[in-house]
XYZ file of C-alpha atoms in Angstrom:
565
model
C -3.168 14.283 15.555
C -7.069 15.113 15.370
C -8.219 18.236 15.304
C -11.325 19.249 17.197
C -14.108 20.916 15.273
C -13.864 24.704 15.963
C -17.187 24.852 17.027
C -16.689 22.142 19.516
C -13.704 24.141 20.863
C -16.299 26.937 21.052
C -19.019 25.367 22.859
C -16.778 24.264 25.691
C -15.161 27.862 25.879
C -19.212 29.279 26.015
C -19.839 26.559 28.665
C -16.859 27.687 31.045
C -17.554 31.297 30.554
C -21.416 30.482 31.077
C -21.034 28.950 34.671
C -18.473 31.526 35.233
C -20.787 34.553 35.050
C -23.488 32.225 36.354
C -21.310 32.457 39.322
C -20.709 35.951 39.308
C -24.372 36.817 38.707
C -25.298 34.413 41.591
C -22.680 36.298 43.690
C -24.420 39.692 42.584
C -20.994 40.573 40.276
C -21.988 41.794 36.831
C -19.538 40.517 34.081
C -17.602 43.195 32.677
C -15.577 42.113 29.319
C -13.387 43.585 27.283
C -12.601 44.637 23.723
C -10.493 47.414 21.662
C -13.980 48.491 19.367
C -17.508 47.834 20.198
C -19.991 47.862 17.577
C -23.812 48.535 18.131
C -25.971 47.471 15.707
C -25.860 44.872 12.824
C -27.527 45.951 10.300
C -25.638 46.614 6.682
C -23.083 49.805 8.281
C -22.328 47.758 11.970
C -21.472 44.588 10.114
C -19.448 46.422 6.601
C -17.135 48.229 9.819
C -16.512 44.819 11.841
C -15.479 43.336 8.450
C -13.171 46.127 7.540
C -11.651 46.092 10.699
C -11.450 42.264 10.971
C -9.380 42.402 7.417
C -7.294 45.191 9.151
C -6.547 42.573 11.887
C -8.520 44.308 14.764
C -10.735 42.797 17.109
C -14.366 43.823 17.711
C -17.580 42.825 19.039
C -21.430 43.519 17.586
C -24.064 43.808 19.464
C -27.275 44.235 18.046
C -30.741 44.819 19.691
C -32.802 42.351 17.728
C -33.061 38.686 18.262
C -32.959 38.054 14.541
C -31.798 39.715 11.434
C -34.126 42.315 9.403
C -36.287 40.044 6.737
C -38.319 43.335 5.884
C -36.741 44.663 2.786
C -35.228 48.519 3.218
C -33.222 49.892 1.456
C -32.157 48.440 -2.024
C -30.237 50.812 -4.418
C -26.517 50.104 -4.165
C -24.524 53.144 -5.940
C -20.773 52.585 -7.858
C -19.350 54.131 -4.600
C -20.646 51.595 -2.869
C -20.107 48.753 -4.487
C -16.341 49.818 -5.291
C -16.098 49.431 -1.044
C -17.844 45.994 -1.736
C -15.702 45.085 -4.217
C -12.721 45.215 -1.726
C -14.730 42.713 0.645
C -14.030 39.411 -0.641
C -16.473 38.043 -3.927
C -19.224 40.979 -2.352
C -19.548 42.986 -5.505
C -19.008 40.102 -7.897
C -21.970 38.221 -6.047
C -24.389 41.069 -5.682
C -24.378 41.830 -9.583
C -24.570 37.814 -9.870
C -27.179 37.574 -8.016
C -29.512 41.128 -8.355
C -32.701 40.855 -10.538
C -32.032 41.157 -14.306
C -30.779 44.966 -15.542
C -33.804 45.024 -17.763
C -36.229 44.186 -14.594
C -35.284 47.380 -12.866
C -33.892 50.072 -14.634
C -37.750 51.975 -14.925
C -39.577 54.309 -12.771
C -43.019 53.554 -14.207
C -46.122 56.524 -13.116
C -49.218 54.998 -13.727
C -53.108 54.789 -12.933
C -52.746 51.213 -11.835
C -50.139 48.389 -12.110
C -52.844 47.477 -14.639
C -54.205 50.206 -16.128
C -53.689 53.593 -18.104
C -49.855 54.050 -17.898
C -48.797 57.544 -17.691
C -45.057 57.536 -18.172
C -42.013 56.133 -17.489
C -38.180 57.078 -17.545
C -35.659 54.475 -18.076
C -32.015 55.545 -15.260
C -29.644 53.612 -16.957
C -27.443 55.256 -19.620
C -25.096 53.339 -21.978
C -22.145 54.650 -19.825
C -23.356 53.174 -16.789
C -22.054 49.534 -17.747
C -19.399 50.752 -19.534
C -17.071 50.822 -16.463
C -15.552 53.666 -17.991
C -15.514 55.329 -14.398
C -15.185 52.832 -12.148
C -14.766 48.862 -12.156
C -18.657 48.248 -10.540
C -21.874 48.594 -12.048
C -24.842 50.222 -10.002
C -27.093 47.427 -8.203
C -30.092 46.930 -7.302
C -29.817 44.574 -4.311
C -32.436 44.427 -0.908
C -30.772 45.249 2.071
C -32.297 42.100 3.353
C -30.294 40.255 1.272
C -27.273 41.984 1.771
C -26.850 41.522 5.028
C -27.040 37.743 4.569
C -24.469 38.327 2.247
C -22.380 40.041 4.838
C -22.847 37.734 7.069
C -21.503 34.913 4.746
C -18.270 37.078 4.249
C -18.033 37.177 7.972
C -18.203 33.938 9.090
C -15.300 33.532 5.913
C -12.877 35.887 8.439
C -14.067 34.175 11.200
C -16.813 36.021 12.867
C -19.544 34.499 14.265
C -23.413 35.080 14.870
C -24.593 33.913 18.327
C -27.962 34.503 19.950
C -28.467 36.357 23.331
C -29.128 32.960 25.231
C -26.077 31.308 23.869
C -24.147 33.872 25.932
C -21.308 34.457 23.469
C -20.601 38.874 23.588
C -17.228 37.332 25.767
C -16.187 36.065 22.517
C -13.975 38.593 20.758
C -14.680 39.472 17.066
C -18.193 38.008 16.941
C -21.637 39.591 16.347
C -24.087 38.998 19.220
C -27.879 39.381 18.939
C -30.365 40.378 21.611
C -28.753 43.105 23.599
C -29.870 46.546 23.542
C -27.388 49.291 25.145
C -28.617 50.894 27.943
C -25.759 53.168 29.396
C -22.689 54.876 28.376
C -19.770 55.804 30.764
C -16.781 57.428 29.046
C -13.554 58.325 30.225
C -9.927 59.573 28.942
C -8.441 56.211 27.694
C -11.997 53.804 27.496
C -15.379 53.691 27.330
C -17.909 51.395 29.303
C -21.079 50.337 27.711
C -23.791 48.465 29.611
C -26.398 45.837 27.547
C -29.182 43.856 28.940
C -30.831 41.046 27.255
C -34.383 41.569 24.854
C -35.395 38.092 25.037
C -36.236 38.138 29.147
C -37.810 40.404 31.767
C -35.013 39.948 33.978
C -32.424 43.141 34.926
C -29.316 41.361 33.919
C -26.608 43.805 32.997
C -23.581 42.738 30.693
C -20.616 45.376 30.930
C -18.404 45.598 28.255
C -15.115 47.985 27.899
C -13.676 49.226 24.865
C -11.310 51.716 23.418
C -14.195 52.680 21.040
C -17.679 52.198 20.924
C -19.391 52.800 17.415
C -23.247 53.465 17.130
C -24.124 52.440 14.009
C -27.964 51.871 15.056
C -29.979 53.397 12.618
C -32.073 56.427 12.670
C -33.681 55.990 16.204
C -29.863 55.660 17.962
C -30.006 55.035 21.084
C -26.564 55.082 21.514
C -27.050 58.869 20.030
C -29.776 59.407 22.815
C -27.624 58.401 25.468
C -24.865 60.766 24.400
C -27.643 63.671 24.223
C -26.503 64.593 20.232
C -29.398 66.554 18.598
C -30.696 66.111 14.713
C -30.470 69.071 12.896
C -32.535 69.741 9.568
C -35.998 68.955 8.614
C -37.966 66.746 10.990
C -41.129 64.539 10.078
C -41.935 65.027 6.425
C -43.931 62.569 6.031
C -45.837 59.545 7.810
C -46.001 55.969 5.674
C -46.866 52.438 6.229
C -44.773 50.035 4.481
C -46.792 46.686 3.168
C -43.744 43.737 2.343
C -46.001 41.134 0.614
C -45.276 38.168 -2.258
C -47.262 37.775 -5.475
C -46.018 36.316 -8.529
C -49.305 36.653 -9.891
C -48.650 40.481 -10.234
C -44.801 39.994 -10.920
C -45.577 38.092 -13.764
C -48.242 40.555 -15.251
C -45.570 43.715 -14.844
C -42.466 41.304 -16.361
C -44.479 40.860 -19.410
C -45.594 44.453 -19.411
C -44.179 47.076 -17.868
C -41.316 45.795 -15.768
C -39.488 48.342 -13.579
C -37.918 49.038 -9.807
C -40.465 51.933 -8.793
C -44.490 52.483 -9.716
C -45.785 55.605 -8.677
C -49.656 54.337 -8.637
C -52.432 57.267 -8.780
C -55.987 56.460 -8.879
C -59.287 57.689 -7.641
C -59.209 54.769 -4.469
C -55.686 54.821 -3.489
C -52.334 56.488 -4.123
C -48.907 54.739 -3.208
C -45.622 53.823 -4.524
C -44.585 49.950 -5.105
C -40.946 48.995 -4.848
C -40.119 45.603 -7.058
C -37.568 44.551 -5.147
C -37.490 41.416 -6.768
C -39.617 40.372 -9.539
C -38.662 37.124 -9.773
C -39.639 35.968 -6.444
C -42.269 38.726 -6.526
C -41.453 40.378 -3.683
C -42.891 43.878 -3.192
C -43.077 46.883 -0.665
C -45.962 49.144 -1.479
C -45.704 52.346 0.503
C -48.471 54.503 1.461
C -48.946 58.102 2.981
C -50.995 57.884 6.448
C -52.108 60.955 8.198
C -52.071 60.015 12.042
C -54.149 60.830 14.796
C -57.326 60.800 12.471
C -55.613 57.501 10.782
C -54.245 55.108 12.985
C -51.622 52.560 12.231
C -54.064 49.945 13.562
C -56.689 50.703 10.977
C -54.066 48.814 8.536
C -55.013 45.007 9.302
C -53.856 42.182 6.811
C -57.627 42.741 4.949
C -57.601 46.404 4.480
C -53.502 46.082 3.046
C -54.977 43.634 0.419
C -57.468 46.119 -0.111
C -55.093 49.148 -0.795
C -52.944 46.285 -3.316
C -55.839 45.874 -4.982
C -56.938 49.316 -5.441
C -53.330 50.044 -6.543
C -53.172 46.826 -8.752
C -56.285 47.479 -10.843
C -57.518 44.163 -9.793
C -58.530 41.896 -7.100
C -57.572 38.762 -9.623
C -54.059 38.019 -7.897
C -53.187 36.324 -4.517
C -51.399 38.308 -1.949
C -49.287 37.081 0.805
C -48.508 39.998 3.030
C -45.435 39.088 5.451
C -45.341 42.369 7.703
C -46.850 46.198 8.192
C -44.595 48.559 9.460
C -44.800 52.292 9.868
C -42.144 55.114 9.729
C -41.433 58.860 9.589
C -39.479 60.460 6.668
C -37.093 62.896 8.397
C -33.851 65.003 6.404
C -31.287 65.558 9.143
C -27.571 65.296 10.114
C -26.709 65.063 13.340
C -24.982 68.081 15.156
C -22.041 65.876 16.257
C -20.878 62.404 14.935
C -18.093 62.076 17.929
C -18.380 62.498 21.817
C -16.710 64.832 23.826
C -13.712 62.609 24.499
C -13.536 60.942 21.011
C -14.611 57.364 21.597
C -17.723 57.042 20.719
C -18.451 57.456 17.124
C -22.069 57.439 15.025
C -22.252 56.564 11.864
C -24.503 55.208 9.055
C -28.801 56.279 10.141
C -27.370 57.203 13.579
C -25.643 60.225 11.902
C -27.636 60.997 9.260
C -31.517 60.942 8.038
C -32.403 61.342 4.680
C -35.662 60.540 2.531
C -35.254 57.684 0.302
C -35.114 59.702 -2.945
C -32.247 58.714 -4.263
C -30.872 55.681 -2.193
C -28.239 57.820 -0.330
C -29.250 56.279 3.283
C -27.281 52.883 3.268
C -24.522 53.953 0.470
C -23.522 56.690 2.823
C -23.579 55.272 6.094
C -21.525 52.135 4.390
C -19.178 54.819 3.403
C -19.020 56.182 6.858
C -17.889 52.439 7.637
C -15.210 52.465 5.090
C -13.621 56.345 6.388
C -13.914 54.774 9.819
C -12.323 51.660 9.308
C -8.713 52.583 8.485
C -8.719 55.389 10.809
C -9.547 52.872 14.132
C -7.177 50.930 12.540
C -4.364 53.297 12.519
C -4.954 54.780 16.100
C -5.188 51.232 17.506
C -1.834 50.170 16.095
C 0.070 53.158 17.015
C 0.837 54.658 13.634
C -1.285 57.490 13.717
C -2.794 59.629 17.014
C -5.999 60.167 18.507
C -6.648 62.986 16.703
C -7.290 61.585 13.313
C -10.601 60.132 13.936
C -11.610 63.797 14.403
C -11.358 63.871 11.080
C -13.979 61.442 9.993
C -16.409 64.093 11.270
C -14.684 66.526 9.304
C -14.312 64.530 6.138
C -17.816 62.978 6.444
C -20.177 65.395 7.865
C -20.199 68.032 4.800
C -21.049 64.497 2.527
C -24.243 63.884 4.917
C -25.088 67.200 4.491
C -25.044 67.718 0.439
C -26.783 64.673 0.591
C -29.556 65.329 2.618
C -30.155 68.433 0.411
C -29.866 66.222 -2.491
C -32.137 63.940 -1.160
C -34.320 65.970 -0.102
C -34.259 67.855 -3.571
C -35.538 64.353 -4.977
C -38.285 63.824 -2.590
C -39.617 67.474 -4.260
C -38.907 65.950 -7.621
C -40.910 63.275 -6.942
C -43.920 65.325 -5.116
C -44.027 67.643 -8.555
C -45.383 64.445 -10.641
C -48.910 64.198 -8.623
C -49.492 68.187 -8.494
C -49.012 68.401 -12.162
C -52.035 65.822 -11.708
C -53.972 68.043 -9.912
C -52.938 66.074 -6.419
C -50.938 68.513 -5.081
C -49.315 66.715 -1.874
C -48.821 70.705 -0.116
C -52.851 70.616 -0.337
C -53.011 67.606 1.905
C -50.782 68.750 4.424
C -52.619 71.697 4.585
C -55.910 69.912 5.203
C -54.280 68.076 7.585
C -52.659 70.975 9.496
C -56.218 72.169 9.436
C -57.949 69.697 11.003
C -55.249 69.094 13.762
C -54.921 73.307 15.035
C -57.633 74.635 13.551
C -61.251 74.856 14.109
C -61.485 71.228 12.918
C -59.485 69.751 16.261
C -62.938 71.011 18.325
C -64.572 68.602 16.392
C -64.856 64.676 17.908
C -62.074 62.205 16.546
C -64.961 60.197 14.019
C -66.256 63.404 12.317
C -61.967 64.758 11.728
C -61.380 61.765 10.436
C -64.333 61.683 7.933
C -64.049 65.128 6.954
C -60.464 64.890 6.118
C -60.460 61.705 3.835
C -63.712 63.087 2.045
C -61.859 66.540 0.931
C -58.856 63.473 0.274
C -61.280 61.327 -1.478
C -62.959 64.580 -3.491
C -59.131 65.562 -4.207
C -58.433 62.141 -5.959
C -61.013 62.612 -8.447
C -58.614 64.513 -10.361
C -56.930 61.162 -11.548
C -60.350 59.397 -12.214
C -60.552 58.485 -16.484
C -63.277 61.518 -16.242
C -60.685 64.215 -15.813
C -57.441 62.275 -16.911
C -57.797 61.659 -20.545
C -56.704 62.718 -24.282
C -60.177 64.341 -24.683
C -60.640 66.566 -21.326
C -58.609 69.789 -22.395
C -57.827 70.282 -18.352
C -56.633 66.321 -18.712
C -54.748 66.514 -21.963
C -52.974 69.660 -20.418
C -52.050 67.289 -17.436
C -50.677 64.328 -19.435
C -48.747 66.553 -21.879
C -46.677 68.767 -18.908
C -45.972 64.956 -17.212
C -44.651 63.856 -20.684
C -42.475 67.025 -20.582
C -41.243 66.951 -17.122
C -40.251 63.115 -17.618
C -38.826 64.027 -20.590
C -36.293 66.709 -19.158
C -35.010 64.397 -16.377
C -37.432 66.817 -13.843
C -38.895 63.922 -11.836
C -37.331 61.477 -9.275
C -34.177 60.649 -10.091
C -32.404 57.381 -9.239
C -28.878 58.084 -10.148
C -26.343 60.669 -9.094
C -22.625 59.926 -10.956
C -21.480 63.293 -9.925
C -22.007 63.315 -6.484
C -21.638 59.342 -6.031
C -18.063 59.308 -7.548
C -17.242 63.107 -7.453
C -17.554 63.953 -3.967
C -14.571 65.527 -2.494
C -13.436 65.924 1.213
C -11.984 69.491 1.385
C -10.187 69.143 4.929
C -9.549 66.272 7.113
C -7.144 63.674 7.236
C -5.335 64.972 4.020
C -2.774 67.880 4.589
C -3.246 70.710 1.584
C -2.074 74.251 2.096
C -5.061 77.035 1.355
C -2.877 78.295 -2.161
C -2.984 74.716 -3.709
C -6.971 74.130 -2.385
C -7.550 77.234 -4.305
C -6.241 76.268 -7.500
C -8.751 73.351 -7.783
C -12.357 74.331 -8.496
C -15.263 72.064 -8.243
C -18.144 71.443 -11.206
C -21.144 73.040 -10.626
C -24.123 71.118 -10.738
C -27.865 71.147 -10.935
C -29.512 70.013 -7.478
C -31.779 67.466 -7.666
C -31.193 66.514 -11.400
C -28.392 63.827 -12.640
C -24.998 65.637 -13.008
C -22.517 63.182 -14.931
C -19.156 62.568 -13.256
C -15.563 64.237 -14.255
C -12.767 62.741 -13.110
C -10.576 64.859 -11.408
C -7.102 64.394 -9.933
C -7.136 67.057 -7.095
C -6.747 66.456 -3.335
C -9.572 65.329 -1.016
C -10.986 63.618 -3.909
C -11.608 59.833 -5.133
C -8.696 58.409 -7.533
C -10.264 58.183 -10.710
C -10.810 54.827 -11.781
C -8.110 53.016 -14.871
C -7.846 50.041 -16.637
C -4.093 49.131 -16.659
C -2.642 46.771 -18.888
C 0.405 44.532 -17.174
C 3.059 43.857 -19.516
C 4.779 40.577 -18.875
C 8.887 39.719 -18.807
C 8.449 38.599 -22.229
C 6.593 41.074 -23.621
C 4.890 38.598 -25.844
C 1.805 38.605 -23.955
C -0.244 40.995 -21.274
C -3.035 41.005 -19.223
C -5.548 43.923 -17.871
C -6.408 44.258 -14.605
C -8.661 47.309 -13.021
């Protein structure tokens, strides 16, 4: 007997269930459809969950709003945590470290006046016992989230779930991910919850309705799946404004492989400050990020020309091409939200949609892809009867007091990080001050054109205090400078990229796990230093991660034996 291609088999199923709604839309019905968990958004969090769950054997549907998956590199530090979830997802781990840019290509933060020029410092964040996997059996990684999620998608399609796009009409499918629908309204009730999608890709009003025992927003840090539930961020809002430049050039890889390869370079110089990320030197693929102070600068004032411009100016020289791919501009924020379930307990944030943190330290994706992994078993368990309702409360619980220690932690970083230019006389408190200035103050009666000059004059004035006439062996206010940044990158006081402690060594102290109050009493917890790297103790108490063996397997014979982790 012959056995038709699955995807034929598919196609004919999409074709009856197209004409079907067809009809139904025609007849003014709107489809409704259902599934036992919905998924919104598929971005590194939505598609880790559908995976878990798919290798717990339940069902589940993605939708996601955009038509095609994020090429604009993110998020790229992937901590042992992390990839020890990874490493449970088929090859995952095993292909990420396979794949990731060369250890030597990325274990620097280099400070610097340009990418070419006077070199101020650098700190190297790996430590012999970081690829010793002494504490766990995963290295760190240093993966784009780009990548990742066509590496997630690979392992999806390997448990049989599918990508389809909005006009192939495919969310009826069951376990797929679907692209091109945004959520527009929530109904829940006691036993379900009704979501309602139309499509991006058209003008037209055409409402898909889906039901579901649980609906997951996992839709990054501008939910709207958060908005339509009315949950409120909590914590430090706007700290920053940036513009994000992705762009190729192996012309400047090149230069910094022979000479000062490394992940970050904090760039100050008297025409530009900004921070390039190396996400991958061997393709040469770059972000460079930039501070922008909006209304007097405008996101439109950063055209294709004046990006090259600010490379340049950052580079130390206009001798390289440039092939900039996209320009995008976002908002720092440090915040948790107040509430990670609804009211009734089936709808569930997790990943951005719960939690905000500055990029100091890469907690944003390894947290939210933790979220996923809490989540997972916990659906799983409710769905198939062996546990109640009541334990997904307990994700909030367990999860919640992690988002918060690290958004302080992250947030710690970011002020590690903003100590490095005011030892340099660019103290970042100074601009925002200016800025505040110009907005309330007696500056905002001024027109738009004169605000704007005023402020990047005093900006332009300020950055004199990097120029080689101030920052240099001979200037005693320069050689003052250099020799406090040698000290403070010295002591492990700048940005740090690693965190062992809290990465391995966080502990949930109530939730799912049953402990009386006298035996959570006779466990204490290290202290550690915010904001500076804290190594990890293993510690067998409850609420905590198992700490990590290698276990030798004896066989029958005992003449030989074999080690597994």
């Amino acid at each position: 007997m012959r056995t038709v291609p699955r995807k034929l088999v598919g196609a004919a199923c999409n074709y009856v269930v197209f004409r079907r709604a067809f009809s139904q839309r025609a007849n003014g019905i709107v489809p409704e459809l259902s599934v036992p968990v919905l998924i919104v958004g598929a971005g590194p969090v939505g598609l880790t969950l559908s995976i878990l769950l798919a290798k717990l054997g339940i069902k589940c549907s993605v939708v996601e709003k955009k038509s095609e998956f994020l090429q604009h590199p993110q998020a790229h530090f992937i901590n042992n945590r992390t990839m020890e979830i990874f490493r449970k997802i088929g090859s995952l781990s095993t292909d990420i470290e396979r794949l990731q840019p060369p250890i030597d290509q990325w274990r620097k933060f280099i400070y610097c006046t340009s990418l070419t020029g006077l070199l101020l410092g650098e700190v190297d964040h790996l430590h012999p016992q970081d690829l010793a996997r002494n504490h766990s059996p995963t290295w760190v990684a240093h993966f784009s989230q780009h990548r990742l999620l066509s590496l997630l998608q690979l392992q999806a399609e390997q448990l049989g779930i599918h990508i389809y796009k909005s006009q192939e009409f495919c969310l009826n499918n069951l376990g797929h991910i679907n692209l091109g629908y945004e959520c527009v309204s929530i109904e829940q009730g006691s036993e379900n919850v009704k979501a309602r999608f139309s499509r991006t890709d058209t003008n037209t009003k055409d409402l898909l309705t889906i039901n579901c025992s649980f609906l997951i927003g996992a839709d990054g840090a501008s939910s709207k799946v958060r908005k339509l539930l009315n949950i409120q961020m909590e914590g430090e809002e706007a700290l920053q404004n940036l513009v994000s430049i992705h762009f190729f050039s192996m012309d400047l890889a090149n230069h910094l492989i022979r000479n000062r390869p490394g992940m970050l370079y904090f760039v100050f110089n008297t025409k530009a400050i900004g921070v390039f990320v190396a996400h991958d030197l061997r393709s040469g693929e770059f972000i460079v990020q930039v501070p922008f102070y909006p209304p007097q600068q405008t996101f439109e004032a950063f055209t294709i020309d004046a990006c090259k411009t600010i490379i340049c100016d950052l580079a130390g020289t206009t001798d390289i091409h440039i092939d900039i791919k996209a320009v995008k501009q976002w908002i720092m924020h440090a915040q948790v939200a107040e509430s990670y379930i609804s009211r009734n307990g089936r709808v569930i944030l997790a990943g951005d949609a719960a939690h905000r943190f500055p990029p100091a330290g890469g907690f944003g994706m390894n947290t939210g892809i933790q979220d996923a992994h809490n989540l997972a078993w916990k659906i799983g368990a409710v769905l198939r009867g062996v546990a109640s309702h009541n334990l997904l409360r307990t994700y909030e619980s367990e999860r919640k007091p992690v988002a918060k220690a690290n958004t302080a932690l992250s947030l710690e970083n970011f002020k590690a990080a903003m100590s490095i230019p005011s030892i340099l006389g660019l103290d970042p408190s100074s601009a925002r001050f200016i800025h505040e200035q110009v907005n309330g103050g007696i500056g905002s009666l001024l027109p738009h054109q004169v605000q704007k000059n005023i402020m990047e004059g005093i900006f332009a004035l300020g950055r004199m205090q990097v120029g080689p006439l101030v920052l240099n062996s001979y200037n005693p206010l320069g050689s003052i400078r250099l020799k406090k940044l040698k000290h403070m990158l010295g002591e492990g006081r700048s940005l740090q990229l690693q965190f062992p402690a809290e990465d391995l060594g966080f502990r949930y102290h109530s939730g799912a796990l049953l402990i009386n109050e006298e035996e959570m009493q006779s466990y204490t917890d290290e202290h550690y230093v915010p904001g500076r790297r804290n190594e990890y103790k293993p510690v067998c108490a409850p609420g905590a991660r198992i700490p990590h063996s290698n276990i030798r397997l004896l066989k029958s014979d005992f003449t030989k034996s074999d080690e597994a982790s």
